Short mmCIF file of C-alpha atoms and ligand atoms in Angstrom, two decimals:
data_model
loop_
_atom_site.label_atom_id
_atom_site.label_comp_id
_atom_site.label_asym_id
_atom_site.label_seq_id
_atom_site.Cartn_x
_atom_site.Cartn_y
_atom_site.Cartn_z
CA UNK A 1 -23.66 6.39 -8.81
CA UNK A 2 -22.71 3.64 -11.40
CA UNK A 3 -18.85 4.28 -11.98
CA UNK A 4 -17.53 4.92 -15.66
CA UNK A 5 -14.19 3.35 -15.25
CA UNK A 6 -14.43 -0.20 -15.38
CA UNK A 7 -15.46 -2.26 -17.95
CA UNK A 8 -17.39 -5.88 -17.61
CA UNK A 9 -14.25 -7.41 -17.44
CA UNK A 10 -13.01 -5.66 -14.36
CA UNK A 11 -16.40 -6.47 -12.49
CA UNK A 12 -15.57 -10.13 -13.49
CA UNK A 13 -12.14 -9.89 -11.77
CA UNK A 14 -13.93 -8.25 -8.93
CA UNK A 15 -16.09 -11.38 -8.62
CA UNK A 16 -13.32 -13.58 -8.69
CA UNK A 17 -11.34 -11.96 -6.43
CA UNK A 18 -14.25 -11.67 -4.01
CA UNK A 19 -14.31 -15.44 -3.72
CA UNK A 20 -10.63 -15.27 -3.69
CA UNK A 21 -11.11 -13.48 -0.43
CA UNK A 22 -13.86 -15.62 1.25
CA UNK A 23 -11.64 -18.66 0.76
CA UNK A 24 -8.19 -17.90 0.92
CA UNK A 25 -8.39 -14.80 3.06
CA UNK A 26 -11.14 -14.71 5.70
CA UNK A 27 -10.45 -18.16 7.25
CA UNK A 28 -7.11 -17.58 8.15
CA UNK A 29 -6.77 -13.72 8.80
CA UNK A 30 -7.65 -13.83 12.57
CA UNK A 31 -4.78 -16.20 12.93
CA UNK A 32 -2.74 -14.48 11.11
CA UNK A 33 -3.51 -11.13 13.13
CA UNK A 34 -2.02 -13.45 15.80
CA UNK A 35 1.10 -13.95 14.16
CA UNK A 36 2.02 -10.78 13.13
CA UNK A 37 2.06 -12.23 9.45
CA UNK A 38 0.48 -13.86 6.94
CA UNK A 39 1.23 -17.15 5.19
CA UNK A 40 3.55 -17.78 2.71
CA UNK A 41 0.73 -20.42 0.99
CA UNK A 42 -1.65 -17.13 0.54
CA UNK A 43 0.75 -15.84 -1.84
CA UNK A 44 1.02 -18.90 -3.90
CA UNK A 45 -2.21 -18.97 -4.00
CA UNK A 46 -2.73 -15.59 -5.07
CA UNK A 47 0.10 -16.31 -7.69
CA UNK A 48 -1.77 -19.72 -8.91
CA UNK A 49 -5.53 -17.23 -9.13
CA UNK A 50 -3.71 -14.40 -11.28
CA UNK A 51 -3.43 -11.96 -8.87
CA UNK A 52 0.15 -11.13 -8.81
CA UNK A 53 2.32 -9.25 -11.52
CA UNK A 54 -0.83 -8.75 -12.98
CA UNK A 55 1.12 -6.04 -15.60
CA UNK A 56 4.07 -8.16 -16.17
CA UNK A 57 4.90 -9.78 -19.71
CA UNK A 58 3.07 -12.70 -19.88
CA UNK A 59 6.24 -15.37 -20.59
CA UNK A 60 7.04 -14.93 -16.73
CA UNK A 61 4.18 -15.90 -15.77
CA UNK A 62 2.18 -12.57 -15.59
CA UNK A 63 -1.20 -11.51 -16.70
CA UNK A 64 0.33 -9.29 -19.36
CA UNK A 65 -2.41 -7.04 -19.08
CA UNK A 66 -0.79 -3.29 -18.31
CA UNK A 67 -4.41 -1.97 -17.18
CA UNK A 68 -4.12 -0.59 -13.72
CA UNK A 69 -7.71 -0.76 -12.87
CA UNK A 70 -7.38 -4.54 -12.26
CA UNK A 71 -5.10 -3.53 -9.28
CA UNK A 72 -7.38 -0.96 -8.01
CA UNK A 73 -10.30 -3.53 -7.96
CA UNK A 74 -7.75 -5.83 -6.03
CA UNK A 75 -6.57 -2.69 -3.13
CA UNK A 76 -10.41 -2.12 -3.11
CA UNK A 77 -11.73 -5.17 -2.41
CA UNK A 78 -9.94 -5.73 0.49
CA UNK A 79 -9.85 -2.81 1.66
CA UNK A 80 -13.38 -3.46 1.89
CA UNK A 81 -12.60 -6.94 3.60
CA UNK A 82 -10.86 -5.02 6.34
CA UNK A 83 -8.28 -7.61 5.85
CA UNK A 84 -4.97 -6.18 5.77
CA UNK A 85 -2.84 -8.84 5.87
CA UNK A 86 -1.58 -9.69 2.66
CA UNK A 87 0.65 -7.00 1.61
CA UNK A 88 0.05 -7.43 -2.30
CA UNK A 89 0.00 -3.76 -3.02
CA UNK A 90 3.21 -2.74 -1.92
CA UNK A 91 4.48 -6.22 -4.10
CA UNK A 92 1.64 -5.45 -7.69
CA UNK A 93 1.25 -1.24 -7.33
CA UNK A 94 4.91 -0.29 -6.13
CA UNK A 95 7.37 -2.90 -6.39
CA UNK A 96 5.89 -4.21 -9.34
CA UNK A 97 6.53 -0.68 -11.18
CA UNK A 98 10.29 -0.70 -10.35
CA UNK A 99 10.89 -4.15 -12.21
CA UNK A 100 8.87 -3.80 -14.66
CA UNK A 101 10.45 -1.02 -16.34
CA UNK A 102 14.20 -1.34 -14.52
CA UNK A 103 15.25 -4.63 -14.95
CA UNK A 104 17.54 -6.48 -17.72
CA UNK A 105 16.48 -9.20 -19.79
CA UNK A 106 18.77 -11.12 -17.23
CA UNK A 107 17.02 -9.91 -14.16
CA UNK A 108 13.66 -10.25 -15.42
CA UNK A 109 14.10 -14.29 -16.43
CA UNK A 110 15.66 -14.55 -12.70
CA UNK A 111 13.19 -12.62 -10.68
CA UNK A 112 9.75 -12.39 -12.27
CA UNK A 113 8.56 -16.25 -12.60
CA UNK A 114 9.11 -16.34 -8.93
CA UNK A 115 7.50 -12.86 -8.24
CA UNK A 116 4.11 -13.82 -10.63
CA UNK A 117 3.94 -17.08 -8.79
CA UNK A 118 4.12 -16.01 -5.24
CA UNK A 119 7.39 -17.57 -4.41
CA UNK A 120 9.24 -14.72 -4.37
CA UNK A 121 8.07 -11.91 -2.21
CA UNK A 122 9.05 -8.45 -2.33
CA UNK A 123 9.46 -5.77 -0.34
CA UNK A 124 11.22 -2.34 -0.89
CA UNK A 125 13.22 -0.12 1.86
CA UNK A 126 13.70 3.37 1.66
CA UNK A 127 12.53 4.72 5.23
CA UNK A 128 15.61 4.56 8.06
CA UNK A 129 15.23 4.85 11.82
CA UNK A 130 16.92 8.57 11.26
CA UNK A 131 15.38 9.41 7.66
CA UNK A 132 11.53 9.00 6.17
CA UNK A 133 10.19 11.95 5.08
CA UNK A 134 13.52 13.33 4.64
CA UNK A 135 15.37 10.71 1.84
CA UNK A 136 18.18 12.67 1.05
CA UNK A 137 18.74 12.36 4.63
CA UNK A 138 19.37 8.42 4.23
CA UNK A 139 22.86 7.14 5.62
CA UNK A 140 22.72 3.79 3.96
CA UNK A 141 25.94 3.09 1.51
CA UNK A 142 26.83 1.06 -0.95
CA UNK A 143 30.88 1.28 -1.83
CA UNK A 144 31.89 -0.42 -5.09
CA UNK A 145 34.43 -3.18 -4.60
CA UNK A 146 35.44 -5.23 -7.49
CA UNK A 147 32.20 -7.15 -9.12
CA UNK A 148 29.96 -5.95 -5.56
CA UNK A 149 28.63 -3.37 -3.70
CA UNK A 150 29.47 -3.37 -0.15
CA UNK A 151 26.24 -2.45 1.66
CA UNK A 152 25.76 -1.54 4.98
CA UNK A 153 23.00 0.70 7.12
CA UNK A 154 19.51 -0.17 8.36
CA UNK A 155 15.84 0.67 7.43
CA UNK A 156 13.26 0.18 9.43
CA UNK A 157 8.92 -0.01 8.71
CA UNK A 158 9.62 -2.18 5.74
CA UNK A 159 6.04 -3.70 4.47
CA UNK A 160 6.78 -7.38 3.81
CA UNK A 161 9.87 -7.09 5.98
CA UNK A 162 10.08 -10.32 7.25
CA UNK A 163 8.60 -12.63 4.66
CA UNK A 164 10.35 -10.47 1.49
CA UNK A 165 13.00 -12.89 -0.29
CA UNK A 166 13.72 -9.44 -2.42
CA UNK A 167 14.06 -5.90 -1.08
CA UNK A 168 14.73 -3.01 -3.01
CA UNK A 169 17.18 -1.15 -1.45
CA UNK A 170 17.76 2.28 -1.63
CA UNK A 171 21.43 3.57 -0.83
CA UNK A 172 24.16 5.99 -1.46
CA UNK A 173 26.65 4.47 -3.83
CA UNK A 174 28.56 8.07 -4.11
CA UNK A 175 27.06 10.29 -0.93
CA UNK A 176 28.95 13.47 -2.25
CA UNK A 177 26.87 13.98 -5.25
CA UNK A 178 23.38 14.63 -2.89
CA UNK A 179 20.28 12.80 -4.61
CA UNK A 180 22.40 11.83 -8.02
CA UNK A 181 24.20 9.77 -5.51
CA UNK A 182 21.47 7.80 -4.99
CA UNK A 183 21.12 3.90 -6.61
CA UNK A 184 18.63 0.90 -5.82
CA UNK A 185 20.14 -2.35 -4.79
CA UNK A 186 17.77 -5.97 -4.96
CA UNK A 187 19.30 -7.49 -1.92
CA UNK A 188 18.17 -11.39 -2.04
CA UNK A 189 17.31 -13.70 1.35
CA UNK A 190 20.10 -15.53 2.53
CA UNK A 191 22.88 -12.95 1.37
CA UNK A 192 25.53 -13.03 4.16
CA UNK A 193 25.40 -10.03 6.27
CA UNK A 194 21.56 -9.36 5.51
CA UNK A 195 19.54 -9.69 8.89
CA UNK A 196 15.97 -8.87 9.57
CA UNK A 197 15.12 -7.25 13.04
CA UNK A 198 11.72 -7.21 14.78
CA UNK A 199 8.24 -7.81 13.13
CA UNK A 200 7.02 -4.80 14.56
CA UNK A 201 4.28 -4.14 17.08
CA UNK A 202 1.71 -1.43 15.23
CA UNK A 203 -1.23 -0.32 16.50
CA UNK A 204 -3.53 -1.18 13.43
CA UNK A 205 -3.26 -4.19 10.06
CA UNK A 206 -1.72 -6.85 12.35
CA UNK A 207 -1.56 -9.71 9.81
CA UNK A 208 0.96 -7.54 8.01
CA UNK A 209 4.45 -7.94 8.69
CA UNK A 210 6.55 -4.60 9.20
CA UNK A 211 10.01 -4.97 10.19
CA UNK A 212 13.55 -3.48 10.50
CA UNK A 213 16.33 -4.22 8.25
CA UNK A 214 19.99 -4.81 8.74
CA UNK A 215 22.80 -4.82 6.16
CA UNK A 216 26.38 -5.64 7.74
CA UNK A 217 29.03 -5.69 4.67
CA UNK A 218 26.44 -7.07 2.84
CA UNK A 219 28.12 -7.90 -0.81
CA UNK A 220 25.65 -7.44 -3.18
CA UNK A 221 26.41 -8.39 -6.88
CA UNK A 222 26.93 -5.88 -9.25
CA UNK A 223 24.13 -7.68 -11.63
CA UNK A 224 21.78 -6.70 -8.91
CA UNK A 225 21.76 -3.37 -8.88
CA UNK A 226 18.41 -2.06 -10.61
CA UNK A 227 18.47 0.49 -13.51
CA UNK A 228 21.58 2.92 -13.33
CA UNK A 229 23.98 3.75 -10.69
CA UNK A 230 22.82 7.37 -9.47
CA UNK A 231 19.55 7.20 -10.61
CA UNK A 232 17.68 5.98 -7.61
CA UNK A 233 15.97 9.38 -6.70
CA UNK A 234 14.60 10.05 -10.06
CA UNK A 235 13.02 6.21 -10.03
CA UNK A 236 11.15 6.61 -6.81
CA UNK A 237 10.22 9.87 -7.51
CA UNK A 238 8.40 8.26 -11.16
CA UNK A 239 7.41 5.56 -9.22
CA UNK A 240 5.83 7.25 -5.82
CA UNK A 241 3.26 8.63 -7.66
CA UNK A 242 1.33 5.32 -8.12
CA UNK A 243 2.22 4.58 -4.84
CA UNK A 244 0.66 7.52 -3.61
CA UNK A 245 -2.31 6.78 -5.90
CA UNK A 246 -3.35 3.04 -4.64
CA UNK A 247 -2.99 4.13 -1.00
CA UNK A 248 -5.67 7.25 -1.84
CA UNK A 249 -7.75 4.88 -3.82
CA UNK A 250 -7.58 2.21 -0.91
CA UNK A 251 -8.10 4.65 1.93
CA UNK A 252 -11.75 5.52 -0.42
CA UNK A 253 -12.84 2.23 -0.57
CA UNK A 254 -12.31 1.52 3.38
CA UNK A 255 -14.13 5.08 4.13
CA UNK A 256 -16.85 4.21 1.87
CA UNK A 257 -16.93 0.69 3.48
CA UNK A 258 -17.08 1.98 6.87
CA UNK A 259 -19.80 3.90 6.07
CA UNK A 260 -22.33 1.61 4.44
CA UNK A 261 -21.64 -0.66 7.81
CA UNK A 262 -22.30 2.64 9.65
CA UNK A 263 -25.17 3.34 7.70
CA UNK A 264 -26.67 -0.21 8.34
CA UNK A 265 -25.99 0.20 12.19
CA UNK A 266 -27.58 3.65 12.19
CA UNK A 267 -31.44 2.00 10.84
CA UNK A 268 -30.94 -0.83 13.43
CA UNK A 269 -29.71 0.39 16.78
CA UNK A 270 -32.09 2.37 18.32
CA UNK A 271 -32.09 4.23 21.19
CA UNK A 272 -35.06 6.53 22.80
CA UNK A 273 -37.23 4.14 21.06
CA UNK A 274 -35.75 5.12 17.16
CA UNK A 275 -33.19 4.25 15.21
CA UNK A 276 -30.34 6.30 16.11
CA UNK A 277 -29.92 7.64 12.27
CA UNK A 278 -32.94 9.45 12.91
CA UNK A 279 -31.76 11.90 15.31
CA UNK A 280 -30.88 14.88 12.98
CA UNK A 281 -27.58 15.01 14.26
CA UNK A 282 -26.74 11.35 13.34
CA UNK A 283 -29.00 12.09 10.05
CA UNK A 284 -26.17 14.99 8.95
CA UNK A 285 -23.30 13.20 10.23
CA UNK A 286 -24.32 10.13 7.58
CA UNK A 287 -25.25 12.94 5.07
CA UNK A 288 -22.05 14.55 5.48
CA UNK A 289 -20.14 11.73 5.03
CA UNK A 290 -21.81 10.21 1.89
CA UNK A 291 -21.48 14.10 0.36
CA UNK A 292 -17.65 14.24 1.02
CA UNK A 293 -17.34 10.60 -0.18
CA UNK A 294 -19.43 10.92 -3.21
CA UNK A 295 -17.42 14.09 -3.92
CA UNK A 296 -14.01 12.37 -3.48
CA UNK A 297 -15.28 9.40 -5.72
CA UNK A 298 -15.31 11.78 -8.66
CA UNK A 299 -11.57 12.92 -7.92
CA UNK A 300 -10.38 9.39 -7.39
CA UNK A 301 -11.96 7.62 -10.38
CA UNK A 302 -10.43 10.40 -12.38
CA UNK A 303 -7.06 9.87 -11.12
CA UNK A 304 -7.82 6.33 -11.42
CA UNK A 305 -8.38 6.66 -15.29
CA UNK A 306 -5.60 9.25 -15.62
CA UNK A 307 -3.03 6.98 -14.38
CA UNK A 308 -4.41 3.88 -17.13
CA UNK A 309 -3.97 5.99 -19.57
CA UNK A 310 -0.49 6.77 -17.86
CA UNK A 311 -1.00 10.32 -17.39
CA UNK A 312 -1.49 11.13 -13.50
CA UNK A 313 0.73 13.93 -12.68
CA UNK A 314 2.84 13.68 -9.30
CA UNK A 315 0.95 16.74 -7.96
CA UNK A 316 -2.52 15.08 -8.55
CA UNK A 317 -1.19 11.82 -7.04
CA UNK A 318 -0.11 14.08 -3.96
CA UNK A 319 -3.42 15.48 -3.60
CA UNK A 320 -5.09 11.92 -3.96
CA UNK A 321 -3.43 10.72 -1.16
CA UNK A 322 -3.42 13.78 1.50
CA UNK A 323 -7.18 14.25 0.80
CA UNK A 324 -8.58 10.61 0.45
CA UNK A 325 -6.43 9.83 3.63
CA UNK A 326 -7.23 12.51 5.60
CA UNK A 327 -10.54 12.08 4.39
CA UNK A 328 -10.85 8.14 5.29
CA UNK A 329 -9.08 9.23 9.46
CA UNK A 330 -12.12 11.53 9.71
CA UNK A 331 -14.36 8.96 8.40
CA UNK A 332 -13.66 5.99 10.09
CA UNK A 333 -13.99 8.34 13.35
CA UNK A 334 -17.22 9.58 13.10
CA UNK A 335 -18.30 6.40 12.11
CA UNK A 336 -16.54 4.94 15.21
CA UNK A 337 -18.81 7.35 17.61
CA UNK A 338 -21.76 6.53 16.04
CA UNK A 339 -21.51 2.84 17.14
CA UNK A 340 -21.36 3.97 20.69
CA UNK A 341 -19.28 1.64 23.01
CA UNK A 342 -20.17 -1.42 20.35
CA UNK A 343 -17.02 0.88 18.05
CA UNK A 344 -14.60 0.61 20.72
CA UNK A 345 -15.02 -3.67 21.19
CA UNK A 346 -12.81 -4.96 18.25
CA UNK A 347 -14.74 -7.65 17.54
CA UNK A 348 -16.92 -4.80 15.25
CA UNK A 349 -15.28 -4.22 12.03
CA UNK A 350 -14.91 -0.35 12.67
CA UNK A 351 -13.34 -0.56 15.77
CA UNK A 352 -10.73 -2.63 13.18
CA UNK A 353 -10.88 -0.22 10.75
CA UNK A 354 -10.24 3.05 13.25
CA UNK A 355 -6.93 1.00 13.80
CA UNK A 356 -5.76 0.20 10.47
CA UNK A 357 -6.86 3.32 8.58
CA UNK A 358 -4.96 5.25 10.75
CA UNK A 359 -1.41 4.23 9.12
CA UNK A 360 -2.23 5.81 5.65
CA UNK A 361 -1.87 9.13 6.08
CA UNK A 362 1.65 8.24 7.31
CA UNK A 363 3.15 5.83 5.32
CA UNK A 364 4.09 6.45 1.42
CA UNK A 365 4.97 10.23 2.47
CA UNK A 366 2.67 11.77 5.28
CA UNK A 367 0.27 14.36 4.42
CA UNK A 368 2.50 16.98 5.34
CA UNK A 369 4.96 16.21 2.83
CA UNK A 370 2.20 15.59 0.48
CA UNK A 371 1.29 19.20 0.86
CA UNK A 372 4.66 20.38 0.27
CA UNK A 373 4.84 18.82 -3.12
CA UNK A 374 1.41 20.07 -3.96
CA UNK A 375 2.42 23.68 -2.65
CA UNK A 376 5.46 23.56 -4.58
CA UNK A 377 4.11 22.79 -8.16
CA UNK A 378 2.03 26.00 -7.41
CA UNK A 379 5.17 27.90 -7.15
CA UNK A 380 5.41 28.89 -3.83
C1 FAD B 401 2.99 0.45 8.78
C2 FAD B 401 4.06 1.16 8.01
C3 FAD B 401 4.55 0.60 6.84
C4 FAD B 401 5.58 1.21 6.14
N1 FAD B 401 6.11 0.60 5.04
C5 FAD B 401 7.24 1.11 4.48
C6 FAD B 401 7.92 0.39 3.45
O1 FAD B 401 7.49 -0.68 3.01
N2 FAD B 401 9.08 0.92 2.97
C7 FAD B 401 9.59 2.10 3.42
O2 FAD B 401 10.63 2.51 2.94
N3 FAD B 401 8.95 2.81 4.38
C8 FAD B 401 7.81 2.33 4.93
N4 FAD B 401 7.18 3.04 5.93
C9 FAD B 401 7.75 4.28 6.40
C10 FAD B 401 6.94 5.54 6.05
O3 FAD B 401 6.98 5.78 4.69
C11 FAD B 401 7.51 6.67 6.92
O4 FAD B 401 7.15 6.40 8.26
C12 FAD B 401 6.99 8.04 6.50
O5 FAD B 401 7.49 8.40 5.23
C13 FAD B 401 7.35 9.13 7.50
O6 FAD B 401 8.70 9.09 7.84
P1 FAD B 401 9.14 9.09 9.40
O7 FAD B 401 8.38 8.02 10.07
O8 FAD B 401 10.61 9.05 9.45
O9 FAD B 401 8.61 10.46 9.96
P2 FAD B 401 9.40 11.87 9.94
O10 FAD B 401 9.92 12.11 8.57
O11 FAD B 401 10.35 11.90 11.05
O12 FAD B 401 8.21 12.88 10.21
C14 FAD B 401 7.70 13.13 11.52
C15 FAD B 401 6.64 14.20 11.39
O13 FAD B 401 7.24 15.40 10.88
C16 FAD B 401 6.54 15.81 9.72
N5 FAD B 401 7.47 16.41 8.76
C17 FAD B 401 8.63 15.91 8.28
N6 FAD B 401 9.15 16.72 7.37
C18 FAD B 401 8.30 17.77 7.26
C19 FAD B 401 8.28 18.96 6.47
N7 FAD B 401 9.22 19.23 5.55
N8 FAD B 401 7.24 19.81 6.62
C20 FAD B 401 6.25 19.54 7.50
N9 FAD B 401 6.21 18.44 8.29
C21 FAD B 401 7.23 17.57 8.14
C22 FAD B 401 5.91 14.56 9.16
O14 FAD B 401 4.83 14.87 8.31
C23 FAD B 401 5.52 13.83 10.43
O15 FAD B 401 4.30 14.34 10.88
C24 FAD B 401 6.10 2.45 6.62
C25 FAD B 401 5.59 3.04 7.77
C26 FAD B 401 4.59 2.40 8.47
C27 FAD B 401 4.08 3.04 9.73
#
């Protein structure tokens, strides 16, 4: 089915970033699957193409354009890539959202020319080795001393972790007053005290760089705190929705990715002298998924829209996420099992895919907690 929300200009961004992919993605990405991380050049050149701070004004260098679809053709098309590696969502979808609207004049003419152009990656921490789904459980402070905050903690899984030159931090400033104690801190590469740990060693998206986070007495200027001191829960709960929102819409695309591949290897291989997507079985395994996909596709194209027209609700994000997620797990699995022993070798896309997919109904709040904020906007 043709789909209603996207114009001819966002199918001419989808072309270009296409080509963007085939030449500044695919060459390197097994490498960088290697490495644990990707280049620093990819960004710049992602910065020099457009494809970074896409939203932002304009005189820093960004597109200026506040359309959100160009973002979701971006997630999508490499989600259908199956290359993981660059970790420009978490940098355009979330971070993005947090500077755009919370900076100063003064932060924005110091921050966003480097952020549009690549040279300033971003990443943001909330999650702590003793606190994820829990945030109000977070022991990180920051004490007020003179013209600084006085940081100190640890986060761990932070997307971006080791290449970020800017991390949004989220600590306590006053950890009496529960969530209104809560305030975001941009802690800069190079301040004194601010170590990175580990890149760590995940099962699945192995070009991206994950990594701990250490802040010893880290003084942090007062000019870079972000938005008001106090208000830190009530950003990333404005701000989680979209989150919540390009990880659903990504998980769709690398479901419905897996299964035209799938689809393709069920009229090829053939066994007992047929293709193997005769078999009935096979036949309503391939019909089942393209029903539930098809079916999801409406919901996510809606939210899609919704959110453009900046009206997605934080329950509707929730149930984006927990479904499409859940959805894209079971997915990639059958798909996996109908490539026989060919879906286990990794050198087959969906053995790839069964790997990486299976971070996203974790990360940006697991589907558990995605339930409970969908069970409590119905009041129970
Ligand atoms: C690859 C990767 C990248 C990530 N990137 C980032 C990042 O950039 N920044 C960042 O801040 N974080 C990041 N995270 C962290 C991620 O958001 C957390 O892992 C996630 O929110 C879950 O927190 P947790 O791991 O502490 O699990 P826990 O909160 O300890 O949960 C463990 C289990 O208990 C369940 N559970 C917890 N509470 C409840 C409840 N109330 N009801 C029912 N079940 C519950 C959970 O659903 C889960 O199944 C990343 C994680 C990964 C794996």
């Amino acid at each position: 089915m043709a789909r209603e929300i996207f114009t001819a200009e966002h199918e001419a961004f989808r072309d270009m970033v296409r080509s963007f992919i085939s030449k500044e993605i695919a060459p390197h990405h097994e490498q960088w699957e290697k490495d644990g991380v990707v280049s620093r050049e990819v960004w710049l050149a992602a910065g020099r193409q457009g494809l970074l701070g896409i939203d932002m004004p304009e005189e820093y260098g960004g597109g200026g354009d506040p359309d959100y679809r160009y973002y979701v053709v971006l997630n999508e098309e490499l989600a259908k890539s199956g290359m993981h590696g660059p970790g420009f969502g978490v940098h355009n979808d979330i971070n993005g959202g947090y500077l755009r609207q919370l900076c100063t004049p003064e932060q924005k003419a110091r921050w966003l020319p480097g952020y549009c152009s690549g040279e300033l990656i971003t990443g943001i921490a909330m999650t702590e080795p003793a606190a994820g789904s829990d945030l109000q459980g977070i022991k990180t402070t920051a004490t007020r001393d003179g013209d600084a905050y006085v940081l100190n903690g640890s986060k761990t899984f932070i997307s971006n972790g080791i290449l970020a030159d800017l991390v949004i931090v989220v600590a306590k400033t006053d950890p009496s007053a529960g969530s209104k104690g809560v305030s975001l801190l941009m802690v800069e590469r190079g301040m004194d005290g601010f170590e990175r740990g580990r890149n760590l060693d995940k099962i699945g998206m192995h070009a991206q760089d994950t990594a701990e986070l250490f802040f010893d007495n880290v003084r942090v200027p007062k000019e870079n705190l972000l938005g008001e001191e106090g208000m830190g829960f009530i950003y990333l709960m404005q701000n989680l929705a979209r989150e919540r929102l390009s990880i659903g819409a990504t998980a769709q695309a690398a479901a419905e990715a897996a299964f035209e591949q799938t689809l393709e290897y069920c009229k090829t291989r053939e066994a007992f002298g047929r293709p193997i997507g005769r078999f009935q079985h096979n036949r309503f395994t391939l019909a089942e998924m393209k029903t539930e996909l098809t079916v999801t596709r409406a919901f996510t194209d809606a939210c899609i829209a919704k959110e453009s027209r900046g009206e997605l609700s934080v329950d509707e994000a929730a149930m984006l996420k927990y479904w499409n997620t859940e959805l894209c797990k079971k997915v990639v699995d059958r798909c996996l099992q109908l490539h026989g022993g060919y879906g286990y070798m990794t050198e087959y896309p969906i053995a790839k895919a069964y790997q990486d997919v299976r971070v996203q109904t974790i990360f940006g709040g697991t589907t558990e907690i995605m339930k409970e904020i969908i069970g409590r906007g119905l009041g129970v």
